[in-house]
Coordinates of C-alpha atoms in Angstrom, one line a residue:
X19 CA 27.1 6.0 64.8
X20 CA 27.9 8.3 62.0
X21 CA 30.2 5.9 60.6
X22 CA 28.4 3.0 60.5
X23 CA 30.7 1.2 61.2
X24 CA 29.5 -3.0 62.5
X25 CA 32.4 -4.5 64.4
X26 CA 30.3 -7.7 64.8
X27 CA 27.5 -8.0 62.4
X28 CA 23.8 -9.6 64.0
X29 CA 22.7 -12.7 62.1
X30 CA 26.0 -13.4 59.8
X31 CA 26.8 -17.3 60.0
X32 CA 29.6 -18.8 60.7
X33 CA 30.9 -21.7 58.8
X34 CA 33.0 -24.6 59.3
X35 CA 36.8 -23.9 57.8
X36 CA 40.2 -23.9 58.0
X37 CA 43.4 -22.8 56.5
X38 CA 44.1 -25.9 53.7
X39 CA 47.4 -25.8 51.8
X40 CA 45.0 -26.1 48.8
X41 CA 44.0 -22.5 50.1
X42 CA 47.2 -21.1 49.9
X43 CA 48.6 -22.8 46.9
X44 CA 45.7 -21.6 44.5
X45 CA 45.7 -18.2 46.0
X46 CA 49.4 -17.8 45.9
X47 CA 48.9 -19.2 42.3
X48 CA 46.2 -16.7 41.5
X49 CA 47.8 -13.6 42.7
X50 CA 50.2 -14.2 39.6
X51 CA 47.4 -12.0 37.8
X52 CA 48.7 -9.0 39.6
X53 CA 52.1 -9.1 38.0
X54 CA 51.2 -8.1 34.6
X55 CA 49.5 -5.0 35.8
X56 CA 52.4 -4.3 38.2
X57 CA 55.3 -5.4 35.6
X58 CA 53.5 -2.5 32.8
X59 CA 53.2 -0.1 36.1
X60 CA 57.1 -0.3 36.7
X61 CA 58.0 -0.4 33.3
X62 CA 56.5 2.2 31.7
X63 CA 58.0 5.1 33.1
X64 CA 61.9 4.1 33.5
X65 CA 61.7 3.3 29.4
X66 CA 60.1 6.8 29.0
X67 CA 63.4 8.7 30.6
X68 CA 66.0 6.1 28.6
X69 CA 67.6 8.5 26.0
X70 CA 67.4 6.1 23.4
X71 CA 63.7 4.9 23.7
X72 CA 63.4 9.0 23.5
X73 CA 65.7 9.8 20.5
X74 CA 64.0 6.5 18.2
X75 CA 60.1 7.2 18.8
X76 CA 59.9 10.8 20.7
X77 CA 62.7 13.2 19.4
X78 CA 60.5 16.6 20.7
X79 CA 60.9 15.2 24.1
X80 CA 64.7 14.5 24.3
X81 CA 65.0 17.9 22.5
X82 CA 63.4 19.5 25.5
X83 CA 65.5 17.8 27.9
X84 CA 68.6 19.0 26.3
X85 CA 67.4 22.8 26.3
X86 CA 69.5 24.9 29.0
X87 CA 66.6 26.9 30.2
X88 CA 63.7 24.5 29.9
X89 CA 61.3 25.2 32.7
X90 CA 61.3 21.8 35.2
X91 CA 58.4 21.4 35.4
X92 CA 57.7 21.4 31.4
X93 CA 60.5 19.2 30.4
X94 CA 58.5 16.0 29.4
X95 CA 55.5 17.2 28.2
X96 CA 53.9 15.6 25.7
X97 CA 50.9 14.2 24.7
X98 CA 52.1 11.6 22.2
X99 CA 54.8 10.1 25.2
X100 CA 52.0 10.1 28.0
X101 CA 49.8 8.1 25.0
X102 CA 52.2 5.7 24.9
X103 CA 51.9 4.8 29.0
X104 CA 48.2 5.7 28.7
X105 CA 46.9 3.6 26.0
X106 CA 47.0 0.7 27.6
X107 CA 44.2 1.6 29.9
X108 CA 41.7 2.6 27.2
X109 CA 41.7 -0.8 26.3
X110 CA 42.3 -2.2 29.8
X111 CA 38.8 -0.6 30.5
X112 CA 36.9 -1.8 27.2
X113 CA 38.2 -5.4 27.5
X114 CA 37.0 -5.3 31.2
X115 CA 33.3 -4.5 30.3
X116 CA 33.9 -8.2 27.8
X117 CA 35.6 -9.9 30.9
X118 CA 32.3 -9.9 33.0
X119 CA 30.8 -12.1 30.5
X120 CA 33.4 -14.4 29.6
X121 CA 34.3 -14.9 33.7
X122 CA 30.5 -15.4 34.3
X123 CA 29.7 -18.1 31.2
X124 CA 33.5 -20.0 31.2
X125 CA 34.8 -19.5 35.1
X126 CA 37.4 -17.0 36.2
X127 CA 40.7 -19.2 35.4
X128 CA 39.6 -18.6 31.2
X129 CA 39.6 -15.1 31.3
X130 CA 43.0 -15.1 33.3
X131 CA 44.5 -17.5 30.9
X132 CA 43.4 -15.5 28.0
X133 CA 44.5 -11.8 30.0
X134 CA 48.3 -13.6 30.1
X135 CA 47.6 -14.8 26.3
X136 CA 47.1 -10.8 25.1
X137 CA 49.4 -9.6 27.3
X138 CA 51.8 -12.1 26.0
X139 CA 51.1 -11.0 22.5
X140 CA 51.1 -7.4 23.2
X141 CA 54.9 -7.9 25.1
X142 CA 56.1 -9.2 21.4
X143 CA 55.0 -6.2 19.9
X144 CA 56.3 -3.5 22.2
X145 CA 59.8 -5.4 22.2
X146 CA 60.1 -5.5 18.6
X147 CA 58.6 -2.3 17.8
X148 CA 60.2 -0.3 14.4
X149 CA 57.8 2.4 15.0
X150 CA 55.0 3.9 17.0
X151 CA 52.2 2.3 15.2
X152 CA 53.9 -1.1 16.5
X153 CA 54.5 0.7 19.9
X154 CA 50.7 1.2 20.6
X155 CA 49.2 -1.6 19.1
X156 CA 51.6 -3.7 21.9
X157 CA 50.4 -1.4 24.3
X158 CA 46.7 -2.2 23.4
X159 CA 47.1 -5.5 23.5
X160 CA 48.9 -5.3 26.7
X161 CA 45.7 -3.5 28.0
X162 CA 43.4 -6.1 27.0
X163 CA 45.1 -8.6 29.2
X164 CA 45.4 -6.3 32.2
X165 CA 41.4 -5.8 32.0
X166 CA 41.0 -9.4 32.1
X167 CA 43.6 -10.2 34.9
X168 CA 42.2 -7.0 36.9
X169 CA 38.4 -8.3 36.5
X170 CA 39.2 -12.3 37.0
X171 CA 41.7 -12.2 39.9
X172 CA 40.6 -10.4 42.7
X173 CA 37.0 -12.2 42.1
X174 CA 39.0 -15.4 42.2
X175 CA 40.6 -14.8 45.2
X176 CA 37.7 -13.7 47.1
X177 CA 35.7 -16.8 46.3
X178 CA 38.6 -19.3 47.3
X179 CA 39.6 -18.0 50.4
X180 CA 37.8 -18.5 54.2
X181 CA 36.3 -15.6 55.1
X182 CA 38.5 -14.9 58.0
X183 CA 41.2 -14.5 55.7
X184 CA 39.8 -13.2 52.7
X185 CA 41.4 -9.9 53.3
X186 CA 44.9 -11.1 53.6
X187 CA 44.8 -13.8 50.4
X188 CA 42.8 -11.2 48.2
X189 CA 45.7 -8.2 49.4
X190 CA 47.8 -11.2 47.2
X191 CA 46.5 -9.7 44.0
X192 CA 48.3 -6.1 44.9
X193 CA 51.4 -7.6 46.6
X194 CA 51.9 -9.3 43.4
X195 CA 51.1 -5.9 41.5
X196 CA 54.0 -4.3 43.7
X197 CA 56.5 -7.1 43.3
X198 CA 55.8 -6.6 39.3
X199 CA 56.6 -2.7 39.9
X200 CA 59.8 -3.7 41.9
X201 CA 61.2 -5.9 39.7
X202 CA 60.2 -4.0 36.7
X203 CA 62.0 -1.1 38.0
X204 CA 65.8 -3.3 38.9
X205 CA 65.1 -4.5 35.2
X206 CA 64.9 -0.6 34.1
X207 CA 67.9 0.2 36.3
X208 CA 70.1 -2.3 34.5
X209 CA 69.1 -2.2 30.9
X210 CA 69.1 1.9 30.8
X211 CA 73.4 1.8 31.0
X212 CA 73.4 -0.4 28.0
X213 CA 74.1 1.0 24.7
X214 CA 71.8 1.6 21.9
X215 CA 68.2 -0.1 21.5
X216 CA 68.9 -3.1 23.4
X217 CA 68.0 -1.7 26.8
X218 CA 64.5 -0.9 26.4
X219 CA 63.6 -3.1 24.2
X220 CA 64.9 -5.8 26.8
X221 CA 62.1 -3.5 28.8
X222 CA 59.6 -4.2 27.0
X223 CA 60.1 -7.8 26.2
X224 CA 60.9 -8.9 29.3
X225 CA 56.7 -8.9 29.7
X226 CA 55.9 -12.3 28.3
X227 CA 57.7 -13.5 31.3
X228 CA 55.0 -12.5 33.8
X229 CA 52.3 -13.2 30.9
X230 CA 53.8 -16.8 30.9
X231 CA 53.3 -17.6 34.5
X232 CA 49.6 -16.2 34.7
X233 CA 48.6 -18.5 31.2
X234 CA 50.2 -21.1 33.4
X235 CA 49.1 -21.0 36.6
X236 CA 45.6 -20.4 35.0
X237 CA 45.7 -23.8 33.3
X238 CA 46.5 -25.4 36.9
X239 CA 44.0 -23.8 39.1
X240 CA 40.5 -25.3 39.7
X241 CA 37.6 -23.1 39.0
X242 CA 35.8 -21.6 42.5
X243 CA 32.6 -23.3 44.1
X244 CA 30.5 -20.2 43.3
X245 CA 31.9 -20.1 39.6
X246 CA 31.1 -23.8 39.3
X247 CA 27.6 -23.9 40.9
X248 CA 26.9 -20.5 38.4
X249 CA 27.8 -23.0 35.6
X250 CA 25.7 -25.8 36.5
X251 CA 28.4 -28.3 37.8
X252 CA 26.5 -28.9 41.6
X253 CA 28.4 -32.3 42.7
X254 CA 32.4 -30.9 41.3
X255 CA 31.4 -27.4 43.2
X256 CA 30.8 -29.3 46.9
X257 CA 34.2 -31.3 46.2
X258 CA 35.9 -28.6 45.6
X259 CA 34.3 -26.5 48.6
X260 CA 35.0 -29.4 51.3
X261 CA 38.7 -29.7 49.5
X262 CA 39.6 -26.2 49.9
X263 CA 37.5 -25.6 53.4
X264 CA 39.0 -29.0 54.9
X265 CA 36.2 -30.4 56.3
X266 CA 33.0 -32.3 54.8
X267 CA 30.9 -30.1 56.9
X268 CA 30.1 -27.6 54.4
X269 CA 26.2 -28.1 53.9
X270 CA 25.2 -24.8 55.4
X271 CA 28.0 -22.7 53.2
X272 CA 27.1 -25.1 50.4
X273 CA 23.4 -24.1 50.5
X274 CA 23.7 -20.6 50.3
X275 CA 25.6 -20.6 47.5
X276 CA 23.5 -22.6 45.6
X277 CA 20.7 -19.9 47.1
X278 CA 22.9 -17.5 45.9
X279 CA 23.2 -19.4 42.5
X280 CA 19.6 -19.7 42.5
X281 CA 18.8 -16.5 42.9
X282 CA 21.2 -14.8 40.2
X283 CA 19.7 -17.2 37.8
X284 CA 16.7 -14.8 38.1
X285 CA 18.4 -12.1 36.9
X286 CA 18.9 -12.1 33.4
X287 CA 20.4 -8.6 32.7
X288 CA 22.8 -7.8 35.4
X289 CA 24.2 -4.8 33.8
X290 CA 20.6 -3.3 34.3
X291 CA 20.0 -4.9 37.2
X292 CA 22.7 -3.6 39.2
X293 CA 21.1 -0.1 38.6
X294 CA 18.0 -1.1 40.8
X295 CA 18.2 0.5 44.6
X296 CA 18.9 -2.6 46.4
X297 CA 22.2 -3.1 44.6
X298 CA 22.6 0.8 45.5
X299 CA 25.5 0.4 47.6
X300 CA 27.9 -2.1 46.1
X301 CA 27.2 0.1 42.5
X302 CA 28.6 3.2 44.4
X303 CA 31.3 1.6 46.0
X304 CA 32.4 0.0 43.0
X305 CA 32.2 3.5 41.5
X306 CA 33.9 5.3 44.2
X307 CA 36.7 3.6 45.6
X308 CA 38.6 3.0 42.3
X309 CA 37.4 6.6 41.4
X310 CA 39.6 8.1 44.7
X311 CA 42.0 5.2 44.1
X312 CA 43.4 6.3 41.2
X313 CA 42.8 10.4 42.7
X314 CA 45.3 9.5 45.2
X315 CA 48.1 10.8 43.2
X316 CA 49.5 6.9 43.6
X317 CA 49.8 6.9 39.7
X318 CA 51.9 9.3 39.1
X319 CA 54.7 8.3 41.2
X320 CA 54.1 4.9 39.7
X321 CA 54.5 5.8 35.6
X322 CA 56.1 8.3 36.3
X323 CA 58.9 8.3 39.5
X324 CA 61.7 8.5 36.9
X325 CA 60.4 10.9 34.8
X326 CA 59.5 12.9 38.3
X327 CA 62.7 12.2 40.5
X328 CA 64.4 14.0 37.1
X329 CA 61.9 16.8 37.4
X330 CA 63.1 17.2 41.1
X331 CA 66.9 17.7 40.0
X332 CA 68.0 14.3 40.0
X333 CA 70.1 12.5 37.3
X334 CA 68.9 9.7 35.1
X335 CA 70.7 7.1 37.2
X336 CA 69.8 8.8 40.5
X337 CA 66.0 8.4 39.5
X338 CA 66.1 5.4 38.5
X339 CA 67.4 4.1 41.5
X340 CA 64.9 6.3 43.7
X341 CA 61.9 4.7 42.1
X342 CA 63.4 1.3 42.8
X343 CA 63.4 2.5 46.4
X344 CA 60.1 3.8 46.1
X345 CA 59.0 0.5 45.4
X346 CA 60.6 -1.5 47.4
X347 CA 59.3 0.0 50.3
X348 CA 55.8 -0.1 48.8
X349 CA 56.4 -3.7 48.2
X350 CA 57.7 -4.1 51.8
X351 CA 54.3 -2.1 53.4
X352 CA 51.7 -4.1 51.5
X353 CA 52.6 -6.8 53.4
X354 CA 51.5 -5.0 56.7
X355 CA 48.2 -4.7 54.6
X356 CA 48.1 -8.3 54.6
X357 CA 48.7 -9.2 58.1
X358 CA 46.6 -6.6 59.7
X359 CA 43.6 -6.4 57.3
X360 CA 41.5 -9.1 58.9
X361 CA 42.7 -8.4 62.4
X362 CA 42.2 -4.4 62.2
X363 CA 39.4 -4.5 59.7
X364 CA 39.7 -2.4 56.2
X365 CA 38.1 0.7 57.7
X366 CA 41.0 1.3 60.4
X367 CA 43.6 0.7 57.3
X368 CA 41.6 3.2 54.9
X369 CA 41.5 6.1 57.6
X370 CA 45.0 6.0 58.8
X371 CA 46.5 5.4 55.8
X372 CA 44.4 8.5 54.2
X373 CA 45.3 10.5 56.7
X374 CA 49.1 9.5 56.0
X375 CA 49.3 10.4 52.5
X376 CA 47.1 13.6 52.9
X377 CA 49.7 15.2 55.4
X378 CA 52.8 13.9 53.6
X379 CA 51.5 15.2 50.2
X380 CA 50.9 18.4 51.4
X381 CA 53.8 18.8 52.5
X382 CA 55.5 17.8 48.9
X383 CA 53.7 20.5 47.5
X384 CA 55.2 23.1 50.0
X385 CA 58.7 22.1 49.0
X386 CA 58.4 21.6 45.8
X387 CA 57.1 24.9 45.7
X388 CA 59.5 26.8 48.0
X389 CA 62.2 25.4 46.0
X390 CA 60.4 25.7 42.3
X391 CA 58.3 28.2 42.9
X392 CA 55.5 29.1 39.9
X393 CA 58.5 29.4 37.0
X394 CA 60.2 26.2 37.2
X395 CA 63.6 27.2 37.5
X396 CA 65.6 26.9 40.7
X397 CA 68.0 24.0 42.5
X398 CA 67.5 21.4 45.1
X399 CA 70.4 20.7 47.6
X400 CA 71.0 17.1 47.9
X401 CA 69.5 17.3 51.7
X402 CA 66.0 18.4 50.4
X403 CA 66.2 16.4 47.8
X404 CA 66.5 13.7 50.2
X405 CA 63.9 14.8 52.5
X406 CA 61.2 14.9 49.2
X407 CA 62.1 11.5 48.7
X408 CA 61.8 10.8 52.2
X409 CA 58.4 12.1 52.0
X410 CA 57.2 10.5 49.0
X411 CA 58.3 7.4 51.0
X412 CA 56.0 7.7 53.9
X413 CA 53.0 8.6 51.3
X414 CA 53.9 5.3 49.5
X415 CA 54.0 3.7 52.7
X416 CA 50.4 5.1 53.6
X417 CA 49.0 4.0 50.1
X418 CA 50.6 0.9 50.1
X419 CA 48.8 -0.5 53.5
X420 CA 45.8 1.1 52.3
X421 CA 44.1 2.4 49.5
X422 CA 46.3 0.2 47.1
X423 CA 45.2 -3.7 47.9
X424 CA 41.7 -2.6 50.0
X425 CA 40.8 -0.9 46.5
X426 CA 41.1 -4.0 45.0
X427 CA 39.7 -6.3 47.6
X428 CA 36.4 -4.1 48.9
X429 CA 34.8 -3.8 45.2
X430 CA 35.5 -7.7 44.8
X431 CA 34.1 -9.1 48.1
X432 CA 31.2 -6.5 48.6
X433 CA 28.6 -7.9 45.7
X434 CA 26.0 -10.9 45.9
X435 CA 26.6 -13.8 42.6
X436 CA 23.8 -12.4 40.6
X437 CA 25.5 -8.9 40.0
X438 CA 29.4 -9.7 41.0
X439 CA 31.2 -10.1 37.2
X440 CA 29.1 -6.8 36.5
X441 CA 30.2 -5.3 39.9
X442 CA 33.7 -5.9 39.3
X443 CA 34.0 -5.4 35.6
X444 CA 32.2 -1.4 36.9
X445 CA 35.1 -1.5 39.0
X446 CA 37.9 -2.4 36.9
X447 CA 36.2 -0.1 33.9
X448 CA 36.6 2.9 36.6
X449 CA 39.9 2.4 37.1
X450 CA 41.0 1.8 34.2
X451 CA 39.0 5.1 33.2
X452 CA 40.5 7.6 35.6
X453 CA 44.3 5.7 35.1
X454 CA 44.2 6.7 32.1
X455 CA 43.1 9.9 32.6
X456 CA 45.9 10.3 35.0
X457 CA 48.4 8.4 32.8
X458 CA 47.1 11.0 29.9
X459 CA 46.9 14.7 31.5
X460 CA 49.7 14.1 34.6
X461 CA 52.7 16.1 32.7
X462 CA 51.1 18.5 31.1
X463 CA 49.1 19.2 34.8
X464 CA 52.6 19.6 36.2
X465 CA 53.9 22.0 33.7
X466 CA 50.7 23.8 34.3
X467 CA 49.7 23.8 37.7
X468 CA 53.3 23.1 38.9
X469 CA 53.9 22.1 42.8
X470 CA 49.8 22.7 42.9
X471 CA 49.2 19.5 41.3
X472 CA 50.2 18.0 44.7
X473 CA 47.9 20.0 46.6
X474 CA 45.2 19.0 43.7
X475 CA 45.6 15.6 44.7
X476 CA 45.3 16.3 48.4
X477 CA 42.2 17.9 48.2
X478 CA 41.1 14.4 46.9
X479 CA 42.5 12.3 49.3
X480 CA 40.8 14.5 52.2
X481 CA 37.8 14.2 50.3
X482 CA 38.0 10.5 49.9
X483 CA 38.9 9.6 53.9
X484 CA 35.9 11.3 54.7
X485 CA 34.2 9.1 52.6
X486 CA 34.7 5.9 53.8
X487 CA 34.2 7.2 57.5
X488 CA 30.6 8.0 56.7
X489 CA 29.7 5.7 54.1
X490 CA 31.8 2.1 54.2
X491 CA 31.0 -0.3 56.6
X492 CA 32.6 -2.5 58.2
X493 CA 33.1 -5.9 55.9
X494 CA 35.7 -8.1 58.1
X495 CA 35.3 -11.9 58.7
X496 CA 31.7 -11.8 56.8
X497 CA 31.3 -14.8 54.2
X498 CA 30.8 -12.8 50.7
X499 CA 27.0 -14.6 50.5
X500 CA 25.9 -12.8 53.7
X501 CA 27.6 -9.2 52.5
X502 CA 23.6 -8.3 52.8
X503 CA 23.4 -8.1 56.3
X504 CA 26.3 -5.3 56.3
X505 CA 24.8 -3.2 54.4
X506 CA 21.4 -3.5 56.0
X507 CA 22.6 -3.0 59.1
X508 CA 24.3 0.3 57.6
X509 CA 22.8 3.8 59.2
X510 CA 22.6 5.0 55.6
X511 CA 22.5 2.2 53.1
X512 CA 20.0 0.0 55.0
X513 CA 17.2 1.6 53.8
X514 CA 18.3 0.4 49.9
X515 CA 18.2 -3.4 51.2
X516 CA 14.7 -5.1 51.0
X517 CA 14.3 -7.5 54.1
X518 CA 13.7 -10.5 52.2
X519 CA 17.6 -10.0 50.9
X520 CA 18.8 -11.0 54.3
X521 CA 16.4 -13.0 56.0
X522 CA 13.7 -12.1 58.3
X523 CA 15.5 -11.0 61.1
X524 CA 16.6 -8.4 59.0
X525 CA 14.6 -5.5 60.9
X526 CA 15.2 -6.8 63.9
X527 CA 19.4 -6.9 63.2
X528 CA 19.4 -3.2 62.0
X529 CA 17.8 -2.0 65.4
X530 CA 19.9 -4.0 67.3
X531 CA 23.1 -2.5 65.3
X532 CA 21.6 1.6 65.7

């Protein structure tokens, strides 16, 4: 089958488990790592639009704004306002590459607790900020401690929960993103009608809050069996692995991830190691997917709704409020993610929810465009304006249930021990790479290429769905230490996976999956 897609993989083990409120707790715990990155997402671009945040540290901007024939599509452009939102991911990214190691060496709850420490830092110095030097170094710092949340958590996750509902615990990490966008974006609504400073400094403050409860729940949680076997602690990691499996039948799981131990002990350099052709697949999936994540388009609705909805005619008020709705509907659909993902599989979520935002894109483009035109000036009746929002609803909806939490939880459960930190550090790094890039160019694209940038973006989500038809398996229900036989069994990546990686039936598995 050309997609290669295995609905029930030959040879993958099945191990003795259940559900165990220790489970739940320590996911629901971990997920908090989400709400830094989602908190920054939703803040960001309502401060951007609040006159006064404009007038103290970007006058040029709120100059343009107040020009009577300022083309629509040019009115926020700048590149030292799009530094301020983007900034954060340039150091999101480097600080991920220093995440692998410290995850690998100390566990993943250290580098949580010490993403909520920077964050916390960084939330100080954004609130307090007399000028923009103050302004980016908060949003550096803030950066650091999203790299180390992004790298930590989803690994975290992944490694706690039974594979049966790995999808759904791991999809956590992202509901917990959206919540931080949601809340982040009532916050904005409030503290823009306030007079003077105050509002957006409340903003920007209002950070250590989420940056509090990640340091915390990171000094509560117990490491993972796989993190504890990596560091040597054998007899703590099988406690821990019959305590959150609920049974003390866990010899055969428990084997093969000291196996798995064992064998990542070999490698020594797993930066270079992840370059060699068996590790072929999970490198260009870790690549990919957060590569097409971010060329979704999702970003730019997320800094930048306000800024956007303002763009499209609305007033300041009026925007503010359609981003909150925006998100609490994107909110609301990540939670179909999470009760479908390990019933329907990721692949069924990917596809339709590709094919959702492609279609509802394109046609944002077309009325943008009808309305806009290629000069900028023109008026949008309160009925199409509703209708645009309407659409930008169904593509959140479609990103939401798809590419937003499976982005997340397919790099993170898709790499053996040996190579995982450096698999999702690549993955993080990525992201981080092409947000910012996003972050950095998306208003002065729109003044450019006008209603086209949607069409840009569409080109890339069509590009993308094909993608994963042809080249992602399917990774449901599989325990993360027998991810090997998935991709052998794969009509294009098998030949990348040496036999001995997945046992000796291995030839025998991927003729009986042709």
């Amino acid at each position: 089958m050309a997609g290669g897609f295995v609905s029930q993989t030959p040879g993958v083990r099945n191990y003795n488990y259940k559900l165990t409120p220790k489970v739940f707790i320590t996911c629901f715990i971990g997920a908090f790592g989400g709400l830094i990155f989602g908190y920054d997402l939703g803040i960001s671009g309502g401060v951007t639009q609040m006159k006064p945040f404009l007038e103290e540290f970007f006058p040029d901007v709120q100059k343009k704004m107040k020009s009577a024939h300022q083309d629509e599509y040019c009115r926020f452009d700048s590149q030292l306002l799009t530094l301020f939102t983007s900034s954060l991911y340039v150091a999101a990214l480097i600080s991920s590459l220093f995440a692998s190691t410290i995850t690998r060496l100390f566990g993943r709850k250290w580098s949580m607790f010490l993403g909520g420490f920077t964050f916390f830092v960084g939330s100080a110095f954004n609130g307090f900020a007399q000028n923009i030097a103050m302004l980016l170094i908060g949003r550096i710092l803030l950066g650091f401690g999203v790299g180390f949340a992004n790298q930590s958590v989803p690994v975290y996750l992944s490694e706690m929960a039974t594979p049966n509902l790995r999808g759904a615990f791991n999809n956590g990490f992202q509901v917990a993103i959206i919540f931080g966008i949601v809340v982040a974006t009532i916050i904005n609504y409030f503290t823009a009608q306030l007079k003077g400073n105050i509002g957006w400094r409340i903003s920007l403050g209002l950070a250590c809050v989420p940056a509090m409860m990640i340091m915390t729940g990171a000094l509560i949680l117990p490491d993972t069996p796989n993190s504890l076997i990596e560091r040597g602690f054998t007899e703590e990691a099988k406690k821990m692995l019959q305590s959150i499996r609920g049974t003390s039948e866990v010899d055969e799981e428990f084997q093969d991830l000291i196996d798995a131990s064992e064998e990542s002990k070999q490698v020594k350099h797993p930066w270079k190691n992840i370059l060699l052709p068996r590790y072929r697949p999970q490198l260009i999936m870790t690549c990919f997917i957060p590569f097409f994540q971010q060329l979704t388009g999702i970003n730019v609705i997320t800094f930048y709704a306000p800024v956007l909805f303002q763009t499209l005619g609305f007033g300041s008020k009026a925007s503010l409020l359609s981003a909150m709705v925006t998100g609490i509907i994107e909110l609301l659909c990540t939670f179909v993610s999470v009760f479908t993902v390990d019933r329907f599989g990721r692949r069924v979520l990917f596809l339709q929810g590709g094919i959702q935002m492609l279609i509802s894109q394109i046609a944002i483009g077309v009325m943008i465009g009808v309305k806009y035109g290629t000069v900028g000036t023109g008026n949008i009746g309160k009925s199409d304006a509703d209708l645009i929002v309407a659409l930008i609803c169904i593509y959140v909806a479609g990103f939401a249930w798809s590419w937003g939490p499976l982005g997340w939880l397919v790099p993170s459960e898709i790499s053996p021990l040996e190579i995982r930190s450096a698999a999702q550090a690549i993955n993080v790094a990525v992201n981080m790479f092409f947000t910012f890039l996003v972050a950095q160019l998306f208003l002065t694209m729109l003044c450019h290429m006008k209603f086209g940038l949607f069409f840009f973006f569409a080109v890339f989500v069509f590009m993308m769905t094909i993608f994963i038809y042809l080249m992602l398996p399917e990774t449901k229900n599989v325990p993360i230490e027998e991810m090997n036989r998935v991709w052998k069994a794969h009509w294009f990546w098998g030949r990348f996976i040496p036999d001995e990686a997945v046992g000796v039936s291995a030839v025998e598995m991927q003729q009986k999956s042709v």
